[in-house]
Short mmCIF file of C-alpha atoms in Angstrom, two decimals:
data_model
loop_
_atom_site.label_atom_id
_atom_site.label_comp_id
_atom_site.label_asym_id
_atom_site.label_seq_id
_atom_site.Cartn_x
_atom_site.Cartn_y
_atom_site.Cartn_z
CA MET S 1 35.37 -23.10 5.72
CA LYS S 2 33.90 -20.98 8.49
CA THR S 3 30.26 -22.01 8.37
CA MET S 4 28.76 -23.33 11.58
CA THR S 5 25.49 -23.24 13.53
CA MET S 6 24.57 -20.29 15.71
CA ALA S 7 24.91 -22.48 18.81
CA GLU S 8 28.44 -23.47 17.77
CA ALA S 9 29.47 -19.89 16.92
CA ILE S 10 28.26 -18.44 20.23
CA ALA S 11 29.75 -21.31 22.25
CA GLN S 12 33.09 -20.99 20.49
CA PHE S 13 33.50 -17.21 20.26
CA VAL S 14 31.50 -15.54 23.07
CA SER S 15 32.83 -15.94 26.61
CA ASN S 16 31.58 -14.71 29.96
CA GLY S 17 32.94 -11.26 30.71
CA ASP S 18 33.50 -10.37 27.04
CA THR S 19 32.98 -6.96 25.50
CA LEU S 20 30.40 -7.78 22.86
CA VAL S 21 28.93 -5.83 19.98
CA ILE S 22 25.86 -6.76 17.96
CA GLU S 23 25.60 -3.87 15.48
CA GLY S 24 23.03 -2.81 12.91
CA PHE S 25 21.21 0.53 12.94
CA THR S 26 17.49 -0.35 12.88
CA HIS S 27 18.35 -2.53 9.86
CA LEU S 28 19.93 -6.00 10.21
CA ILE S 29 19.92 -6.32 14.01
CA CYS S 30 20.83 -9.92 14.74
CA PHE S 31 18.17 -11.01 17.23
CA ALA S 32 19.02 -14.67 16.51
CA ALA S 33 22.50 -14.18 18.01
CA GLY S 34 21.14 -12.32 21.05
CA HIS S 35 18.65 -15.10 21.72
CA GLU S 36 21.33 -17.78 21.49
CA ILE S 37 23.53 -15.82 23.93
CA ILE S 38 20.57 -15.79 26.35
CA ARG S 39 19.97 -19.53 25.85
CA GLN S 40 23.61 -20.30 26.57
CA GLY S 41 23.40 -18.23 29.75
CA LYS S 42 26.39 -15.99 29.03
CA LYS S 43 27.17 -13.67 31.95
CA HIS S 44 28.96 -10.45 32.87
CA LEU S 45 29.01 -9.10 29.33
CA THR S 46 29.83 -5.50 28.49
CA VAL S 47 27.56 -4.85 25.54
CA CYS S 48 28.06 -1.90 23.19
CA ARG S 49 25.70 -0.55 20.52
CA LEU S 50 24.60 2.87 19.37
CA THR S 51 20.97 1.90 19.99
CA PRO S 52 20.54 -0.97 22.49
CA ASP S 53 17.12 -1.71 20.94
CA LEU S 54 14.94 -4.64 22.03
CA ILE S 55 17.72 -7.19 21.69
CA TYR S 56 19.96 -5.73 24.40
CA ASP S 57 16.84 -5.07 26.49
CA GLN S 58 16.11 -8.81 26.39
CA MET S 59 19.72 -9.72 27.17
CA ILE S 60 19.62 -7.32 30.14
CA ALA S 61 16.35 -8.89 31.33
CA ALA S 62 17.94 -12.35 31.06
CA GLY S 63 20.84 -11.29 33.29
CA CYS S 64 23.58 -11.53 30.65
CA VAL S 65 24.77 -7.93 30.93
CA ASP S 66 26.84 -6.06 33.54
CA LYS S 67 27.53 -2.92 31.55
CA LEU S 68 25.97 -1.08 28.61
CA VAL S 69 27.86 1.35 26.35
CA PHE S 70 25.43 3.27 24.12
CA SER S 71 24.23 6.53 22.62
CA TRP S 72 20.42 6.24 22.30
CA ALA S 73 18.40 3.86 24.42
CA GLY S 74 14.75 3.54 23.51
CA ASN S 75 12.16 1.63 21.52
CA PRO S 76 11.97 3.98 18.50
CA GLY S 77 8.63 5.76 18.27
CA VAL S 78 7.18 3.57 21.05
CA GLY S 79 8.79 4.45 24.39
CA PRO S 80 11.48 3.42 26.84
CA LEU S 81 13.32 0.10 27.05
CA ASN S 82 11.65 -1.32 30.14
CA ALA S 83 14.14 -4.02 31.17
CA LEU S 84 16.98 -1.51 30.83
CA ARG S 85 15.04 0.91 32.99
CA ARG S 86 14.35 -1.74 35.66
CA ALA S 87 18.06 -2.61 35.74
CA VAL S 88 19.10 1.04 36.08
CA GLU S 89 16.37 2.17 38.48
CA GLN S 90 15.85 -0.96 40.63
CA GLY S 91 18.89 -3.16 39.97
CA VAL S 92 16.67 -5.91 38.49
CA PRO S 93 17.78 -8.62 37.76
CA HIS S 94 21.07 -7.04 38.86
CA PRO S 95 22.64 -3.57 38.69
CA LEU S 96 23.71 -2.28 35.29
CA ALA S 97 26.54 0.18 34.66
CA LEU S 98 26.03 2.74 31.89
CA GLU S 99 28.61 4.49 29.71
CA GLU S 100 27.00 7.04 27.47
CA TYR S 101 28.08 8.87 24.31
CA SER S 102 26.33 10.46 21.35
CA HIS S 103 26.06 8.60 18.03
CA PHE S 104 29.03 10.50 16.60
CA GLY S 105 31.03 9.56 19.70
CA MET S 106 30.21 5.86 19.31
CA VAL S 107 30.91 5.89 15.56
CA SER S 108 34.26 7.56 16.27
CA ARG S 109 35.12 4.97 18.94
CA PHE S 110 34.56 2.14 16.45
CA ALA S 111 36.46 4.01 13.73
CA ALA S 112 39.47 4.46 16.03
CA GLY S 113 39.29 0.78 16.97
CA ALA S 114 39.11 -0.27 13.33
CA ALA S 115 42.07 1.94 12.36
CA HIS S 116 44.10 0.72 15.35
CA LEU S 117 44.40 4.24 16.72
CA PRO S 118 44.16 4.87 20.49
CA PHE S 119 41.50 7.55 20.09
CA MET S 120 39.57 9.59 17.55
CA PRO S 121 39.27 13.38 17.57
CA LEU S 122 35.93 14.93 16.70
CA GLU S 123 34.42 18.38 16.84
CA ASP S 124 31.62 17.76 19.30
CA TYR S 125 30.36 18.11 22.89
CA ALA S 126 31.19 21.82 23.36
CA GLY S 127 28.55 23.15 25.74
CA SER S 128 27.09 19.67 26.36
CA ASP S 129 27.03 18.07 29.83
CA LEU S 130 27.93 14.64 28.41
CA PRO S 131 31.71 14.99 29.13
CA GLU S 132 30.85 15.79 32.76
CA VAL S 133 29.12 12.44 33.28
CA ASN S 134 31.45 10.40 31.09
CA PRO S 135 35.15 10.94 31.88
CA GLN S 136 36.03 8.95 28.74
CA ILE S 137 34.98 11.96 26.65
CA ARG S 138 38.02 14.24 26.78
CA THR S 139 39.60 17.05 24.84
CA VAL S 140 42.76 17.14 22.77
CA GLU S 141 44.61 20.05 21.23
CA CYS S 142 45.24 19.97 17.51
CA PRO S 143 49.05 19.96 17.09
CA PHE S 144 48.75 22.07 13.95
CA THR S 145 46.19 24.74 14.79
CA GLY S 146 45.93 24.61 18.57
CA LYS S 147 42.20 24.08 18.26
CA GLN S 148 40.50 22.17 21.11
CA LEU S 149 38.74 19.03 19.90
CA ALA S 150 36.82 16.31 21.67
CA ALA S 151 38.44 12.89 21.85
CA VAL S 152 36.96 9.46 22.49
CA PRO S 153 38.90 6.24 23.11
CA ALA S 154 39.06 3.36 20.64
CA LEU S 155 36.52 0.60 21.14
CA ASN S 156 37.93 -2.84 20.35
CA PRO S 157 35.32 -5.45 21.20
CA ASP S 158 36.25 -9.06 21.89
CA VAL S 159 33.50 -10.07 19.49
CA THR S 160 31.36 -8.25 16.92
CA ILE S 161 28.30 -9.95 15.47
CA ILE S 162 26.55 -8.55 12.42
CA HIS S 163 23.66 -9.69 10.29
CA ALA S 164 23.84 -9.36 6.49
CA GLN S 165 21.99 -10.36 3.36
CA ARG S 166 24.60 -12.76 2.01
CA ALA S 167 28.13 -14.11 2.33
CA ASP S 168 30.23 -16.91 0.94
CA LYS S 169 31.51 -19.69 3.19
CA GLU S 170 34.72 -17.74 3.87
CA GLY S 171 32.77 -14.76 5.20
CA ASN S 172 33.03 -12.33 2.31
CA THR S 173 29.90 -10.44 3.20
CA GLN S 174 27.65 -8.28 1.05
CA VAL S 175 25.24 -5.75 2.48
CA TRP S 176 22.85 -3.29 0.87
CA GLY S 177 20.44 -0.79 2.33
CA LEU S 178 21.35 0.98 5.56
CA LEU S 179 24.96 0.24 6.47
CA GLY S 180 25.10 1.66 10.00
CA VAL S 181 28.48 1.26 11.66
CA GLN S 182 28.94 -2.45 10.87
CA LYS S 183 32.15 -2.08 8.86
CA GLU S 184 33.88 -0.13 11.64
CA ALA S 185 32.53 -2.45 14.36
CA CYS S 186 33.82 -5.54 12.52
CA PHE S 187 37.28 -4.15 11.72
CA ALA S 188 37.60 -3.05 15.37
CA ALA S 189 36.83 -6.50 16.79
CA LYS S 190 39.15 -9.33 17.77
CA LYS S 191 36.61 -11.90 16.50
CA VAL S 192 33.82 -11.44 13.97
CA ILE S 193 30.68 -13.53 13.51
CA VAL S 194 28.67 -12.86 10.37
CA VAL S 195 25.08 -14.10 10.25
CA VAL S 196 23.42 -14.14 6.82
CA GLU S 197 20.12 -14.69 5.14
CA GLU S 198 21.78 -16.63 2.34
CA LEU S 199 25.03 -18.40 1.60
CA VAL S 200 26.30 -17.72 -1.93
CA ASP S 201 29.23 -18.90 -4.04
CA THR S 202 32.42 -16.88 -3.99
CA ALA S 203 31.83 -16.38 -7.74
CA THR S 204 28.67 -14.41 -6.93
CA ILE S 205 30.65 -12.18 -4.56
CA ARG S 206 33.38 -11.63 -7.13
CA LYS S 207 30.86 -10.53 -9.75
CA ASP S 208 29.85 -7.53 -7.59
CA PRO S 209 32.79 -6.68 -5.30
CA ASN S 210 31.61 -3.12 -4.61
CA ARG S 211 28.81 -4.56 -2.52
CA THR S 212 31.18 -6.41 -0.17
CA LEU S 213 31.19 -4.56 3.17
CA ILE S 214 33.15 -7.10 5.22
CA PRO S 215 36.01 -9.12 3.73
CA GLY S 216 36.33 -12.78 4.71
CA MET S 217 39.87 -12.15 6.00
CA ILE S 218 38.48 -10.58 9.20
CA VAL S 219 35.60 -13.07 9.68
CA ASP S 220 35.82 -16.03 12.06
CA ALA S 221 32.41 -17.62 11.70
CA VAL S 222 29.61 -17.60 9.13
CA VAL S 223 26.14 -18.58 10.33
CA VAL S 224 23.31 -19.03 7.84
CA GLU S 225 20.15 -17.99 9.63
CA PRO S 226 17.17 -16.91 7.50
CA PHE S 227 15.00 -14.31 9.30
CA GLY S 228 17.78 -14.02 11.89
CA ALA S 229 17.16 -10.28 12.16
CA HIS S 230 13.41 -10.46 12.89
CA PRO S 231 11.76 -8.25 14.29
CA SER S 232 14.37 -5.96 12.69
CA PHE S 233 14.50 -6.11 8.89
CA ALA S 234 16.66 -7.16 5.99
CA GLN S 235 16.31 -4.98 2.90
CA GLY S 236 15.13 -7.09 -0.01
CA TYR S 237 14.16 -9.99 2.28
CA TYR S 238 11.63 -8.84 4.88
CA ASP S 239 10.20 -5.67 6.40
CA ARG S 240 10.56 -4.52 9.98
CA ASP S 241 7.90 -6.07 12.25
CA ASN S 242 6.63 -2.73 13.51
CA ALA S 243 3.69 -4.40 15.25
CA PHE S 244 6.08 -6.42 17.40
CA TYR S 245 8.07 -3.31 18.33
CA LYS S 246 4.77 -1.75 19.44
CA ASP S 247 3.67 -4.89 21.33
CA TYR S 248 7.02 -5.01 23.10
CA ALA S 249 5.95 -2.18 25.41
CA GLU S 250 3.35 -4.57 26.87
CA ILE S 251 5.59 -7.67 26.67
CA SER S 252 8.34 -5.96 28.66
CA LYS S 253 6.15 -3.96 31.06
CA ASP S 254 7.09 -6.04 34.14
CA THR S 255 9.47 -8.86 35.01
CA ALA S 256 6.73 -11.51 34.85
CA SER S 257 5.56 -10.61 31.34
CA MET S 258 9.15 -10.28 30.17
CA GLN S 259 10.03 -13.67 31.62
CA ALA S 260 6.97 -15.22 29.97
CA TYR S 261 8.17 -13.90 26.61
CA LEU S 262 11.71 -15.21 27.13
CA ASP S 263 10.34 -18.58 28.28
CA GLU S 264 8.18 -18.95 25.22
CA TRP S 265 10.25 -17.37 22.44
CA VAL S 266 13.86 -17.77 23.58
CA TYR S 267 14.30 -20.59 26.13
CA GLY S 268 11.28 -22.39 24.69
CA VAL S 269 12.77 -22.81 21.21
CA PRO S 270 16.06 -24.61 20.46
CA ASP S 271 17.01 -22.38 17.52
CA ARG S 272 15.96 -19.71 15.03
CA ALA S 273 14.36 -22.16 12.62
CA THR S 274 11.91 -23.24 15.33
CA TYR S 275 11.25 -19.58 16.23
CA CYS S 276 10.38 -18.94 12.58
CA GLN S 277 8.08 -21.99 12.38
CA LYS S 278 6.34 -20.76 15.50
CA LEU S 279 5.82 -17.30 13.92
CA GLY S 280 4.44 -19.03 10.83
CA PRO S 281 2.18 -16.85 8.67
CA ASN S 282 3.12 -13.69 10.64
CA LEU S 283 6.52 -13.92 9.00
CA ASP S 284 5.07 -14.34 5.49
CA LYS S 285 3.29 -11.00 5.84
CA LEU S 286 6.66 -9.29 6.19
CA LEU S 287 8.24 -10.72 3.03
CA ALA S 288 9.74 -7.98 0.84
CA LYS S 289 8.27 -7.16 -2.51
CA GLN S 290 10.66 -7.24 -5.43
CA GLN S 291 12.34 -4.01 -6.41
CA LEU S 292 15.42 -4.76 -8.50
CA CYS S 293 18.05 -2.24 -9.52
CA GLU S 294 19.60 -2.30 -12.96
CA ALA S 295 22.75 -4.35 -13.36
CA VAL S 296 26.01 -2.49 -13.91
CA ASN S 297 28.78 -3.36 -16.32
CA TYR S 298 32.03 -4.27 -14.55
CA GLY S 299 33.75 -4.97 -17.85
CA TYR S 300 36.97 -3.35 -19.03
CA MET Y 1 -11.48 34.16 23.44
CA VAL Y 2 -12.24 31.01 21.49
CA THR Y 3 -11.30 30.98 17.84
CA LYS Y 4 -12.55 28.26 15.57
CA THR Y 5 -9.61 26.75 13.73
CA ARG Y 6 -9.59 24.48 10.72
CA CYS Y 7 -6.71 22.41 12.01
CA THR Y 8 -5.46 20.82 15.23
CA LEU Y 9 -2.62 22.43 17.18
CA LYS Y 10 -0.38 19.53 16.23
CA GLU Y 11 -1.13 20.13 12.56
CA LEU Y 12 -0.38 23.80 13.07
CA MET Y 13 2.98 22.91 14.67
CA ILE Y 14 3.85 20.63 11.76
CA ALA Y 15 2.80 23.17 9.11
CA SER Y 16 4.64 26.02 10.87
CA ALA Y 17 7.78 23.91 11.10
CA SER Y 18 7.46 22.90 7.46
CA ASN Y 19 7.21 26.61 6.51
CA GLU Y 20 10.60 27.29 8.08
CA LEU Y 21 12.29 24.99 5.58
CA ARG Y 22 13.37 26.68 2.38
CA GLU Y 23 13.58 25.25 -1.09
CA GLY Y 24 16.97 23.75 -1.89
CA GLU Y 25 18.18 23.41 1.69
CA VAL Y 26 19.85 20.36 3.19
CA VAL Y 27 18.08 19.22 6.35
CA PHE Y 28 19.16 16.63 8.91
CA VAL Y 29 15.87 15.03 9.93
CA GLY Y 30 15.09 13.86 13.46
CA ILE Y 31 12.31 11.42 14.25
CA GLY Y 32 8.85 12.44 15.48
CA LEU Y 33 7.34 15.78 14.44
CA PRO Y 34 10.49 16.95 12.58
CA ASN Y 35 10.14 13.88 10.36
CA VAL Y 36 6.51 14.76 9.56
CA ALA Y 37 7.29 18.45 8.94
CA CYS Y 38 10.14 17.68 6.52
CA ASN Y 39 8.02 15.15 4.66
CA LEU Y 40 5.29 17.79 4.38
CA ALA Y 41 7.73 20.41 3.08
CA VAL Y 42 8.99 18.18 0.23
CA ARG Y 43 5.41 17.49 -0.77
CA THR Y 44 4.36 21.16 -0.77
CA HIS Y 45 6.71 24.15 -1.09
CA ALA Y 46 10.22 22.71 -0.94
CA LEU Y 47 10.30 20.05 -3.64
CA ASN Y 48 14.09 20.16 -3.79
CA LEU Y 49 14.74 19.88 -0.07
CA THR Y 50 17.51 17.35 0.59
CA MET Y 51 16.51 15.22 3.56
CA ILE Y 52 19.33 13.38 5.34
CA TYR Y 53 18.62 10.84 8.08
CA GLU Y 54 21.30 9.77 10.54
CA SER Y 55 20.80 6.17 9.40
CA GLY Y 56 22.64 7.14 6.21
CA ALA Y 57 19.75 7.90 3.84
CA VAL Y 58 20.69 10.96 1.79
CA GLY Y 59 18.24 12.81 -0.45
CA THR Y 60 15.42 10.41 0.28
CA ARG Y 61 11.80 10.60 -0.92
CA PRO Y 62 9.98 7.94 1.14
CA GLU Y 63 6.62 6.95 -0.33
CA ARG Y 64 5.26 6.25 3.17
CA LEU Y 65 5.99 8.32 6.27
CA PRO Y 66 9.04 6.61 7.82
CA ILE Y 67 8.15 5.03 11.16
CA SER Y 68 11.73 5.20 12.37
CA ILE Y 69 14.85 6.95 11.11
CA GLY Y 70 15.97 3.56 9.85
CA ASP Y 71 12.82 2.67 7.91
CA PRO Y 72 13.40 0.55 4.77
CA ALA Y 73 11.20 2.99 2.83
CA LEU Y 74 13.98 5.57 3.23
CA VAL Y 75 16.37 3.38 1.30
CA THR Y 76 14.26 2.62 -1.73
CA SER Y 77 14.13 6.24 -2.88
CA SER Y 78 17.42 7.76 -1.72
CA LEU Y 79 20.03 9.45 -3.86
CA SER Y 80 22.69 7.83 -1.74
CA ILE Y 81 22.99 5.45 1.18
CA CYS Y 82 26.14 5.96 3.17
CA SER Y 83 27.63 4.64 6.39
CA MET Y 84 27.06 6.44 9.66
CA PHE Y 85 30.76 7.30 9.67
CA ASP Y 86 30.15 9.27 6.47
CA VAL Y 87 26.97 10.88 7.81
CA PHE Y 88 28.59 12.28 10.91
CA ASN Y 89 32.05 13.03 9.53
CA TYR Y 90 31.51 14.22 5.97
CA TYR Y 91 27.96 15.52 5.95
CA LEU Y 92 27.55 16.91 9.48
CA GLN Y 93 31.06 17.78 10.73
CA GLY Y 94 31.97 18.62 7.12
CA GLY Y 95 29.54 21.53 7.27
CA ARG Y 96 27.09 20.31 4.63
CA ILE Y 97 23.94 20.58 6.75
CA ASP Y 98 21.89 23.79 6.54
CA VAL Y 99 19.21 22.86 9.03
CA GLY Y 100 19.17 20.53 12.00
CA PHE Y 101 15.71 19.70 13.23
CA LEU Y 102 15.18 18.26 16.70
CA GLY Y 103 12.57 17.51 19.31
CA GLY Y 104 13.47 17.03 22.96
CA ALA Y 105 11.99 16.32 26.36
CA GLN Y 106 13.12 19.64 27.81
CA VAL Y 107 14.01 22.97 26.22
CA ASP Y 108 15.06 25.97 28.29
CA ARG Y 109 14.99 29.77 27.91
CA TYR Y 110 18.24 29.70 25.91
CA GLY Y 111 17.19 26.82 23.67
CA ASN Y 112 19.38 24.21 25.35
CA ILE Y 113 17.93 20.72 24.86
CA ASN Y 114 17.76 17.85 27.33
CA SER Y 115 17.06 14.32 26.12
CA THR Y 116 19.15 12.52 28.75
CA VAL Y 117 17.64 12.66 32.28
CA ILE Y 118 15.04 14.50 34.32
CA GLY Y 119 16.54 15.13 37.75
CA ASP Y 120 20.02 14.12 38.87
CA TYR Y 121 22.13 12.12 36.37
CA GLU Y 122 23.13 9.40 38.84
CA HIS Y 123 19.66 9.05 40.37
CA PRO Y 124 17.29 10.33 37.71
CA LYS Y 125 13.56 10.88 38.17
CA VAL Y 126 13.18 9.88 34.54
CA ARG Y 127 15.82 8.28 32.38
CA LEU Y 128 15.38 9.55 28.80
CA PRO Y 129 16.87 7.88 25.67
CA GLY Y 130 20.01 10.02 25.49
CA SER Y 131 21.64 12.05 22.74
CA GLY Y 132 21.54 9.84 19.70
CA GLY Y 133 22.82 12.27 17.08
CA ALA Y 134 21.22 15.31 18.72
CA CYS Y 135 24.34 16.75 20.38
CA GLU Y 136 26.37 16.88 17.17
CA ILE Y 137 23.39 18.09 15.13
CA ALA Y 138 22.99 21.00 17.59
CA VAL Y 139 26.72 21.69 17.33
CA HIS Y 140 27.12 21.54 13.55
CA ALA Y 141 23.87 22.37 11.74
CA LYS Y 142 24.14 25.90 10.34
CA ARG Y 143 20.83 26.62 12.01
CA LEU Y 144 18.74 24.55 14.37
CA MET Y 145 14.98 24.19 14.59
CA ILE Y 146 13.23 22.74 17.62
CA VAL Y 147 9.69 21.48 17.66
CA THR Y 148 8.17 20.11 20.85
CA PRO Y 149 4.91 20.42 22.84
CA GLN Y 150 4.94 23.08 25.55
CA SER Y 151 4.39 22.42 29.27
CA LEU Y 152 5.89 23.67 32.50
CA ARG Y 153 7.85 20.44 32.83
CA ALA Y 154 9.13 20.55 29.25
CA PHE Y 155 10.12 24.25 29.31
CA PRO Y 156 12.00 24.96 32.55
CA GLU Y 157 14.11 28.07 32.98
CA GLN Y 158 17.17 25.82 32.86
CA VAL Y 159 17.31 22.21 31.65
CA ASP Y 160 18.36 19.51 34.13
CA PHE Y 161 21.01 18.30 31.69
CA VAL Y 162 22.36 19.90 28.52
CA THR Y 163 22.41 17.07 25.99
CA SER Y 164 22.50 19.36 22.97
CA PRO Y 165 23.80 22.92 23.26
CA GLY Y 166 21.54 25.84 22.42
CA PHE Y 167 22.76 29.28 23.48
CA LEU Y 168 24.05 27.91 26.82
CA GLN Y 169 23.78 30.86 29.27
CA GLY Y 170 22.97 33.36 26.52
CA ASN Y 171 24.86 36.60 25.93
CA HIS Y 172 26.94 35.04 23.15
CA SER Y 173 28.30 32.25 25.39
CA ARG Y 174 27.74 29.75 22.55
CA GLN Y 175 29.67 31.88 20.09
CA LYS Y 176 32.51 32.36 22.59
CA LEU Y 177 32.98 28.58 22.79
CA GLY Y 178 33.52 28.53 19.02
CA ILE Y 179 30.64 26.14 18.30
CA PRO Y 180 30.34 26.05 14.49
CA GLY Y 181 26.53 26.14 14.02
CA ALA Y 182 24.45 29.25 14.75
CA GLY Y 183 22.20 27.47 17.27
CA PRO Y 184 18.40 27.33 17.54
CA GLN Y 185 16.77 29.95 15.34
CA VAL Y 186 13.21 28.90 16.00
CA VAL Y 187 11.32 26.89 18.62
CA ILE Y 188 7.82 25.79 17.66
CA THR Y 189 5.41 24.50 20.30
CA ASP Y 190 1.68 23.85 20.51
CA LYS Y 191 1.22 27.34 22.01
CA GLY Y 192 3.36 29.53 19.82
CA ILE Y 193 6.61 30.23 18.04
CA TYR Y 194 9.78 31.57 19.69
CA ARG Y 195 12.97 33.07 18.30
CA PRO Y 196 16.17 34.07 20.09
CA CYS Y 197 16.62 37.72 21.04
CA PRO Y 198 19.63 38.98 19.01
CA GLU Y 199 21.33 40.51 22.08
CA THR Y 200 20.69 37.97 24.84
CA GLN Y 201 19.66 34.88 22.82
CA GLU Y 202 16.78 34.35 25.22
CA LEU Y 203 13.77 32.83 23.49
CA MET Y 204 11.08 35.43 22.73
CA LEU Y 205 7.48 34.79 21.79
CA VAL Y 206 7.07 35.99 18.21
CA SER Y 207 3.81 34.29 17.29
CA ILE Y 208 0.90 32.87 19.26
CA HIS Y 209 -1.36 30.12 17.92
CA PRO Y 210 -5.03 30.92 17.24
CA GLY Y 211 -7.20 30.27 20.29
CA ILE Y 212 -4.25 30.35 22.72
CA GLY Y 213 -4.18 33.12 25.31
CA LEU Y 214 -1.04 34.82 26.61
CA ASP Y 215 -1.81 33.50 30.12
CA GLU Y 216 -1.73 29.96 28.81
CA VAL Y 217 1.65 30.65 27.21
CA ARG Y 218 3.04 32.11 30.46
CA ASP Y 219 1.58 29.35 32.65
CA THR Y 220 3.40 26.67 30.65
CA LEU Y 221 6.85 28.29 30.58
CA GLY Y 222 9.37 28.15 33.42
CA TRP Y 223 10.47 31.76 32.96
CA ALA Y 224 8.86 35.15 32.41
CA VAL Y 225 8.93 35.18 28.64
CA ARG Y 226 9.42 38.37 26.65
CA VAL Y 227 6.81 38.99 24.00
CA ALA Y 228 8.14 40.53 20.79
CA SER Y 229 6.63 43.93 20.01
CA ASP Y 230 5.47 42.62 16.65
CA CYS Y 231 4.14 39.31 18.04
CA SER Y 232 1.43 38.04 15.72
CA VAL Y 233 -1.09 35.22 15.47
CA THR Y 234 0.29 32.12 13.72
CA PRO Y 235 -1.32 31.81 10.30
CA GLU Y 236 -3.19 28.58 9.69
CA PRO Y 237 -2.00 26.38 6.83
CA ASP Y 238 -3.72 26.53 3.45
CA GLU Y 239 -6.38 23.98 2.69
CA ALA Y 240 -4.08 22.41 0.09
CA VAL Y 241 -1.28 21.93 2.64
CA LEU Y 242 -3.70 20.41 5.16
CA GLN Y 243 -4.98 18.06 2.50
CA VAL Y 244 -1.46 16.79 1.72
CA LEU Y 245 -0.72 16.40 5.42
CA ARG Y 246 -3.89 14.45 6.13
CA GLU Y 247 -3.95 12.33 2.99
CA LYS Y 248 -0.26 11.51 2.64
CA LEU Y 249 1.13 11.64 6.16
CA GLY Y 250 -1.69 10.83 8.56
CA SER Y 251 -3.83 12.43 11.24
CA PHE Y 252 -2.14 14.49 13.91
#
């Protein structure tokens, strides 16, 4: 049985200096894990994500991060990530190294890592200045046609954390809605923590195996954490808290306001359940309406 | 000259961009104005447009205008939801995308796009979000459309950083590199519409928006723009199109 609390999972599997991935493209971003990493004061992390989003911004503000590997850094539709910008422009709270790709480059890095290949070729970056500022983006000649292709190195994180709708206690994890790059990021990692809205019986998983994105065989810890993705969303459970994403521009505008947020909503709560109680009715407003699909027949 | 227009310049940009999309095409949708224009097209003249978002939503028909490219409303009406590995490998690199549709902080005279930094990369004046999927969309889409507001800062002669390749230095330099997609075929701003010159690939003014003077166009471009001999005034959208835009997608 792999179930444990978030505090136990982070203490056991995330170490100072690790290369860490919390994946989820807009959907299923595990803020609960990021907050626990901040509470436990993890340091010197190299964090990788296609879109750092608010969660890495908060981890940067809290001083957990030495290096960021990414492909699009912003608060979608709102503006820049302010803590990230302070770290890059002013070295606050300490300097931050950047390693930058495009989305396709990051996806390819995870795919190479997952397939245990040293690199992944892709047709990309011709004419772009990205390879000039990132020496990790190189070219390789196709041994069959002689064609020049871009190549990016495998990314094999020490730990990948994903959020999902449901899993059994062995970590067989089912996801629906936007799938992002979670499968590749998990298969590429040395350790995998899966955080879910609901724990279900293995029988439930076996009834609908096509929906299983991550098999339990690669999962080390299962954390049951309802609303663990808020202010991101979980399809079928709750909507994205777009108002919070908008408010975050103000929350993160300077170090004092950012610190006040962390003090109240991260350091000031022992766990996600307390965070949810504190949000109270604001969370209820986000609850998903029901939209069921038709069942399929798996019989033979 | 002041012309009374029925719509705002932003609405005109959106409607003009929507007009460029043809029925039955497959479009890779970027966030911001491209998102609005594509959602207008499927509600007006291109009912069978296939919209693909980099989040993995394929053939979606969102009932509300998606706030981000990963909006849950994209999922609930899609023909398929696939992983981002599939989106970039099979759909984009696989050559299935007719139109890529991007915005960008800076666009230059050859349609190169910068969404990375203003100023020097190591010590930027402004750090922008970065490529996201823009670089590969600019590389692979069979044709590229760019929609972005025009200002001297946003339209320099040469971008500070090429995030996403347009025609590079012009004179077929893009083609010579063997980049699969044909590059930017139209750039739509709040002043006018530009298309690449067939010989040099430099952007040429082909249409000017009602109420905008040529001086205003020239004052907000970082190079001496060529004006096409048949340069016309951008037609305003029909009342019916404006009604769909305002009622279904919001005020712009």
